[in-house]
C-alpha cells in the first residue's frame, strides 16, 4: 500500500530555560499555554522509554487503539470497536479516514508495524505484549491480536500503546526504538493525536500546535502549547506567580497554601494512582556501596528487609515531608485500584526497637552501611524523602550513603544494578493490581517480556505461577483470591517497602479549566483558557 510521503518536523530556535521564562511574555491570547514540570520527557519515541513523563507527554501527540477518558475508563480511539475472538484473542476495528500529522493515511499496516516495534527487544514497553502470540491483519481497517491464553484485560493493558506511521519511521531510519542512543524518532514525531510537535530542544522547551485535521471533536481552545522543564521548584513557582508560566505540576508541598491563597491562581488537588516505595537488590550477592560489609548482602534476608520497614515512620514522612498531602500506602497499588487486596491491607508499622532486634537476629547487631540511590527531579520531594529515610534508618543502625541524581541518569543506574536500595514510584497503567505484579514482582524473563522493572531481581516461584492464572481468570472472586495471595507474599516477604500514595498538586492561572486524571497525565485536549 502506498502512503503519503512524510515531512520532517521543523525545529525552533534554542533558548535557555531562564530566557524562556523571564524573557518571554505570558500567553498571547486565550488559546496559548505555557506549562512546566521538573522532568523533561527523555524522548519523543513512545516505545523507547516506559516512564510517565514520556508516556504522559506523548499522549498529546500519538494515539493508540484505545484510550482512557476523564474517569480513567477505557474508550475507543484509533479503534472504533473491539471484541474477543472466543478465547484466542481480540479483534480491533480501526477508524476510517484518520491521517497522521504529515497527511499519510492510518491503516492496519501501521498497527502491525507499531506492535512489532513496541514488542521488540529494543523497546522499553515490550512487556505490555507478553500475552500476545501473533498479530494478523484482516484488512486495511481490521486487525487481530492473538493471545497465548484468554486475556480479559488486554484492551485495558494497551491504553498507552501508541501507533507510528510505518512509512515515516522506515523512511527516517527509525524502524526500532532506542533507549540510550538516538534515532529520528527521538527528537521528531508524527502521530495522529490532537497536537503536533513543531519544535523540540531537550532540556529547554518543546512546542506543540493544535492538529486542525484531528479526527475527534476538540474540547480545548489551544492553538499552541509550550512545555518548559524546570527542575527547581522555586523557579517554577516564581514563574507561575509572575505570570510567565500558566500552569505548573507539581506544586511543591511547601507552597500549597501559598498558591491556594493567591488571587488569580487555582490549586488543583487530588490523589494520584502512584505508590512510592523502596526497592532492594535482592539478586545482588554482595552490597556494592558498603564500607565494611563486603562478603554478603543483608537485604537478601527477610528479617533485614522487615527491619527496614519497621525503621521507617511512613506516617511522619507524610506529615513532615509531604505536609499531609499524601496517604500512607500498604501495598503496591492504592485502594482505588481494581484488585486492591483488603486481605493484605494491614501494614508493617513503625517500630525502631523491633528493627534493631531483627537486625541482631539476622547477624548485624551493630548494623551495616549501604548505598541508597534516589532521583532528585522525578517524584514530589524525592530527595528530601530519601534524606529523611536515611536518618530514620541510621537510628536503627543502617547507615545509608545517599546518591541523588536527575532521573535522566537515574534509570540507567537502576538498569545496570548500581544500587543496594533505591526509590521507585509506580502507577499501574491498567489501573489493576496485576500490573505491578507483572512489571515489579515477577521474575525477570526477557523471552516472556516479564519483570522488566524488577531491577532488584526478586524471584518467587509461587508468584510466577500465579501471574498467568490471574491474567486469564474471568471469575472475579477467583481472580481476587489469587491477587490477595500475591499481595500477602509481597507484604510478608517485604519485596518492597510501600511508603505513600503520591498526591496530585497542580497550580494554574484561575482562567484555566482542566481535567486532573489519577495517572497524572496532563491532557491538553481537555484544557481551555478563558
Coordinates of N, CA and C in Angstrom, one line a residue, residues 231-335:
X231 N 13.5 22.3 36.7 CA 13.9 21.3 37.7 C 13.7 22.0 39.1
X232 N 14.0 23.3 39.2 CA 14.0 23.9 40.5 C 12.6 24.3 40.9
X233 N 12.0 23.8 41.9 CA 10.6 24.1 42.3 C 10.4 25.5 42.6
X234 N 11.3 26.2 43.2 CA 11.2 27.6 43.5 C 11.1 28.5 42.2
X235 N 11.8 28.1 41.2 CA 11.8 28.8 39.9 C 10.4 28.6 39.2
X236 N 9.9 27.4 39.3 CA 8.6 27.1 38.7 C 7.5 27.9 39.4
X237 N 7.5 28.0 40.8 CA 6.5 28.7 41.5 C 6.7 30.2 41.2
X238 N 7.9 30.7 41.1 CA 8.1 32.1 40.7 C 7.6 32.4 39.3
X239 N 7.7 31.5 38.4 CA 7.2 31.7 37.1 C 5.7 31.7 37.1
X240 N 5.0 30.9 37.9 CA 3.6 31.0 38.0 C 3.1 32.3 38.6
X241 N 3.7 32.7 39.7 CA 3.3 33.9 40.4 C 3.5 35.1 39.5
X242 N 4.6 35.1 38.7 CA 4.8 36.3 37.9 C 4.0 36.3 36.6
X243 N 3.4 35.2 36.3 CA 2.6 35.1 35.0 C 3.4 34.6 33.8
X244 N 4.7 34.3 34.0 CA 5.5 33.8 32.9 C 5.1 32.4 32.5
X245 N 4.6 31.7 33.4 CA 4.1 30.3 33.2 C 2.6 30.2 33.6
X246 N 1.8 29.5 32.9 CA 0.4 29.4 33.1 C 0.0 28.3 34.0
X247 N 0.8 27.2 34.0 CA 0.4 26.0 34.8 C 1.7 25.3 35.2
X248 N 1.8 24.9 36.4 CA 2.9 24.1 36.9 C 2.4 22.8 37.5
X249 N 3.2 21.7 37.4 CA 2.9 20.5 38.1 C 4.1 19.7 38.3
X250 N 4.4 19.3 39.6 CA 3.5 19.5 40.7 C 3.8 20.9 41.4
X251 N 2.9 21.3 42.2 CA 3.2 22.4 43.1 C 4.0 21.8 44.3
X252 N 5.1 22.4 44.7 CA 5.8 21.9 45.8 C 5.0 21.9 47.1
X253 N 5.0 20.9 47.9 CA 4.1 20.8 49.0 C 4.3 22.0 50.0
X254 N 5.5 22.6 50.0 CA 5.7 23.7 50.9 C 5.0 25.0 50.4
X255 N 4.6 25.0 49.1 CA 3.9 26.1 48.5 C 2.4 26.0 48.3
X256 N 1.9 24.8 48.8 CA 0.5 24.6 48.5 C -0.4 25.7 49.1
X257 N -0.2 26.0 50.4 CA -1.1 27.1 51.0 C -0.9 28.4 50.3
X258 N 0.3 28.7 49.9 CA 0.6 30.0 49.2 C -0.2 30.1 47.9
X259 N -0.1 29.0 47.1 CA -0.8 29.0 45.8 C -2.3 29.0 46.0
X260 N -2.8 28.3 47.0 CA -4.2 28.2 47.3 C -4.8 29.6 47.7
X261 N -4.0 30.4 48.4 CA -4.5 31.7 48.8 C -4.3 32.8 47.8
X262 N -3.5 32.6 46.8 CA -3.1 33.7 45.9 C -4.2 34.0 44.9
X263 N -4.6 35.3 44.9 CA -5.6 35.7 44.0 C -5.1 35.5 42.5
X264 N -6.1 35.0 41.7 CA -5.7 34.8 40.3 C -5.1 33.4 40.0
X265 N -4.9 32.6 41.0 CA -4.4 31.3 40.9 C -5.3 30.2 41.4
X266 N -5.2 29.0 40.9 CA -6.1 27.9 41.4 C -5.2 26.7 41.7
X267 N -5.4 26.1 42.9 CA -4.7 24.9 43.2 C -5.6 23.7 42.8
X268 N -5.1 22.8 42.0 CA -5.9 21.6 41.6 C -5.3 20.4 42.4
X269 N -6.1 19.8 43.2 CA -5.7 18.8 44.2 C -6.4 17.5 44.0
X270 N -5.6 16.4 44.1 CA -6.2 15.1 44.0 C -5.2 14.0 44.5
X271 N -5.5 12.8 44.4 CA -4.7 11.7 44.8 C -4.3 10.9 43.5
X272 N -3.0 10.7 43.3 CA -2.5 10.0 42.1 C -2.7 8.5 42.3
X273 N -2.5 7.8 41.3 CA -2.5 6.3 41.4 C -1.1 5.8 41.8
X274 N -0.1 6.7 41.9 CA 1.3 6.3 42.0 C 1.6 6.0 43.5
X275 N 2.2 4.8 43.7 CA 2.7 4.4 45.0 C 4.2 4.6 45.0
X276 N 4.7 5.3 46.0 CA 6.1 5.5 46.2 C 6.6 4.4 47.1
X277 N 7.8 3.8 46.8 CA 8.3 2.6 47.6 C 9.8 2.6 47.5
X278 N 10.3 1.7 48.4 CA 11.8 1.4 48.4 C 11.9 0.0 47.8
X279 N 13.0 -0.1 47.0 CA 13.3 -1.4 46.4 C 14.7 -1.9 46.9
X280 N 14.9 -3.2 46.8 CA 16.2 -3.8 47.3 C 16.9 -4.5 46.1
X281 N 18.2 -4.7 46.3 CA 19.0 -5.5 45.3 C 18.9 -7.0 45.8
X282 N 17.7 -7.6 45.6 CA 17.5 -9.0 46.1 C 18.5 -9.9 45.5
X283 N 18.8 -9.7 44.2 CA 19.7 -10.7 43.5 C 21.2 -10.4 43.6
X284 N 21.6 -9.3 44.3 CA 23.0 -9.0 44.4 C 23.6 -9.9 45.5
X285 N 24.7 -10.5 45.1 CA 25.4 -11.4 46.1 C 26.1 -10.6 47.2
X286 N 26.4 -9.4 46.9 CA 27.1 -8.5 47.9 C 26.6 -7.1 47.8
X287 N 26.7 -6.3 48.9 CA 26.5 -4.9 48.8 C 27.5 -4.2 47.9
X288 N 27.1 -3.2 47.2 CA 28.0 -2.6 46.3 C 28.6 -1.3 46.8
X289 N 28.0 -0.8 47.9 CA 28.4 0.5 48.4 C 28.5 0.6 49.9
X290 N 28.9 -0.6 50.5 CA 29.1 -0.7 51.9 C 30.6 -0.4 52.3
X291 N 30.8 0.2 53.4 CA 32.2 0.5 53.9 C 32.8 -0.8 54.5
X292 N 32.0 -1.6 55.1 CA 32.5 -2.8 55.9 C 31.9 -4.1 55.5
X293 N 30.7 -4.1 55.0 CA 30.0 -5.4 54.7 C 30.3 -5.7 53.2
X294 N 31.3 -6.5 52.9 CA 31.7 -6.8 51.6 C 31.5 -8.2 51.1
X295 N 31.2 -9.1 52.0 CA 31.1 -10.5 51.7 C 29.7 -11.0 51.6
X296 N 28.7 -10.2 51.7 CA 27.3 -10.6 51.6 C 26.4 -9.5 51.4
X297 N 25.1 -9.8 51.3 CA 24.0 -8.8 51.0 C 23.0 -9.0 52.1
X298 N 23.0 -8.2 53.1 CA 22.0 -8.3 54.2 C 20.6 -8.2 53.7
X299 N 20.3 -7.5 52.6 CA 18.9 -7.3 52.1 C 18.4 -8.6 51.5
X300 N 19.2 -9.7 51.4 CA 18.6 -11.0 50.9 C 17.9 -11.7 52.1
X301 N 18.1 -11.2 53.3 CA 17.4 -11.7 54.5 C 16.1 -11.0 54.7
X302 N 15.0 -11.7 54.8 CA 13.7 -11.0 55.0 C 13.6 -10.3 56.4
X303 N 14.4 -10.8 57.3 CA 14.5 -10.1 58.6 C 15.0 -8.7 58.5
X304 N 16.0 -8.6 57.6 CA 16.7 -7.2 57.4 C 15.7 -6.3 56.7
X305 N 15.0 -6.9 55.7 CA 14.1 -6.1 54.9 C 12.9 -5.6 55.8
X306 N 12.5 -6.5 56.7 CA 11.4 -6.2 57.6 C 11.9 -5.1 58.6
X307 N 13.2 -5.2 59.0 CA 13.8 -4.2 59.8 C 13.8 -2.8 59.1
X308 N 14.0 -2.8 57.8 CA 14.0 -1.5 57.1 C 12.6 -0.9 57.2
X309 N 11.5 -1.7 57.0 CA 10.2 -1.2 57.0 C 9.8 -0.7 58.4
X310 N 10.3 -1.5 59.5 CA 10.0 -1.1 60.8 C 10.7 0.2 61.2
X311 N 11.9 0.5 60.6 CA 12.7 1.6 60.9 C 12.1 2.9 60.3
X312 N 11.2 2.8 59.3 CA 10.7 4.0 58.6 C 9.4 4.4 59.1
X313 N 9.2 5.6 59.6 CA 8.0 6.1 60.0 C 7.2 6.7 58.9
X314 N 6.4 5.9 58.2 CA 5.8 6.4 57.0 C 4.8 7.5 57.3
X315 N 4.1 7.4 58.4 CA 3.1 8.5 58.8 C 3.8 9.8 59.0
X316 N 5.0 9.8 59.7 CA 5.8 11.0 59.9 C 6.3 11.6 58.6
X317 N 6.6 10.7 57.6 CA 7.1 11.2 56.3 C 6.0 11.9 55.6
X318 N 4.8 11.4 55.7 CA 3.6 12.0 55.0 C 3.3 13.4 55.7
X319 N 3.5 13.4 57.0 CA 3.1 14.6 57.8 C 4.2 15.7 57.6
X320 N 5.5 15.3 57.6 CA 6.5 16.3 57.6 C 7.1 16.6 56.2
X321 N 7.4 15.6 55.5 CA 8.0 15.8 54.1 C 6.9 16.1 53.1
X322 N 5.7 15.5 53.2 CA 4.7 15.7 52.2 C 3.7 16.7 52.7
X323 N 3.9 17.3 53.9 CA 3.0 18.3 54.5 C 1.5 17.8 54.6
X324 N 1.3 16.5 54.8 CA 0.0 16.0 54.9 C -0.7 15.8 53.6
X325 N 0.0 16.0 52.5 CA -0.6 15.9 51.2 C -0.4 14.5 50.5
X326 N -0.5 13.5 51.2 CA -0.4 12.1 50.7 C -1.1 11.2 51.7
X327 N -1.2 9.9 51.3 CA -1.7 8.8 52.1 C -0.7 7.7 52.2
X328 N -0.6 7.2 53.4 CA 0.3 6.1 53.7 C -0.1 4.9 52.9
X329 N 0.8 4.2 52.2 CA 0.5 3.0 51.4 C 0.8 1.7 52.1
X330 N 0.0 0.7 51.9 CA 0.2 -0.6 52.5 C 0.6 -1.7 51.5
X331 N 0.4 -1.4 50.2 CA 0.8 -2.3 49.2 C 1.1 -1.6 47.9
X332 N 1.4 -2.3 46.8 CA 1.9 -1.7 45.6 C 0.9 -0.9 44.8
X333 N -0.4 -1.0 45.1 CA -1.4 -0.2 44.5 C -2.3 0.4 45.6
X334 N -2.9 1.5 45.2 CA -3.8 2.2 46.1 C -5.2 1.5 46.2
X335 N -5.9 1.9 47.3 CA -7.3 1.2 47.4 C -8.2 1.5 46.3

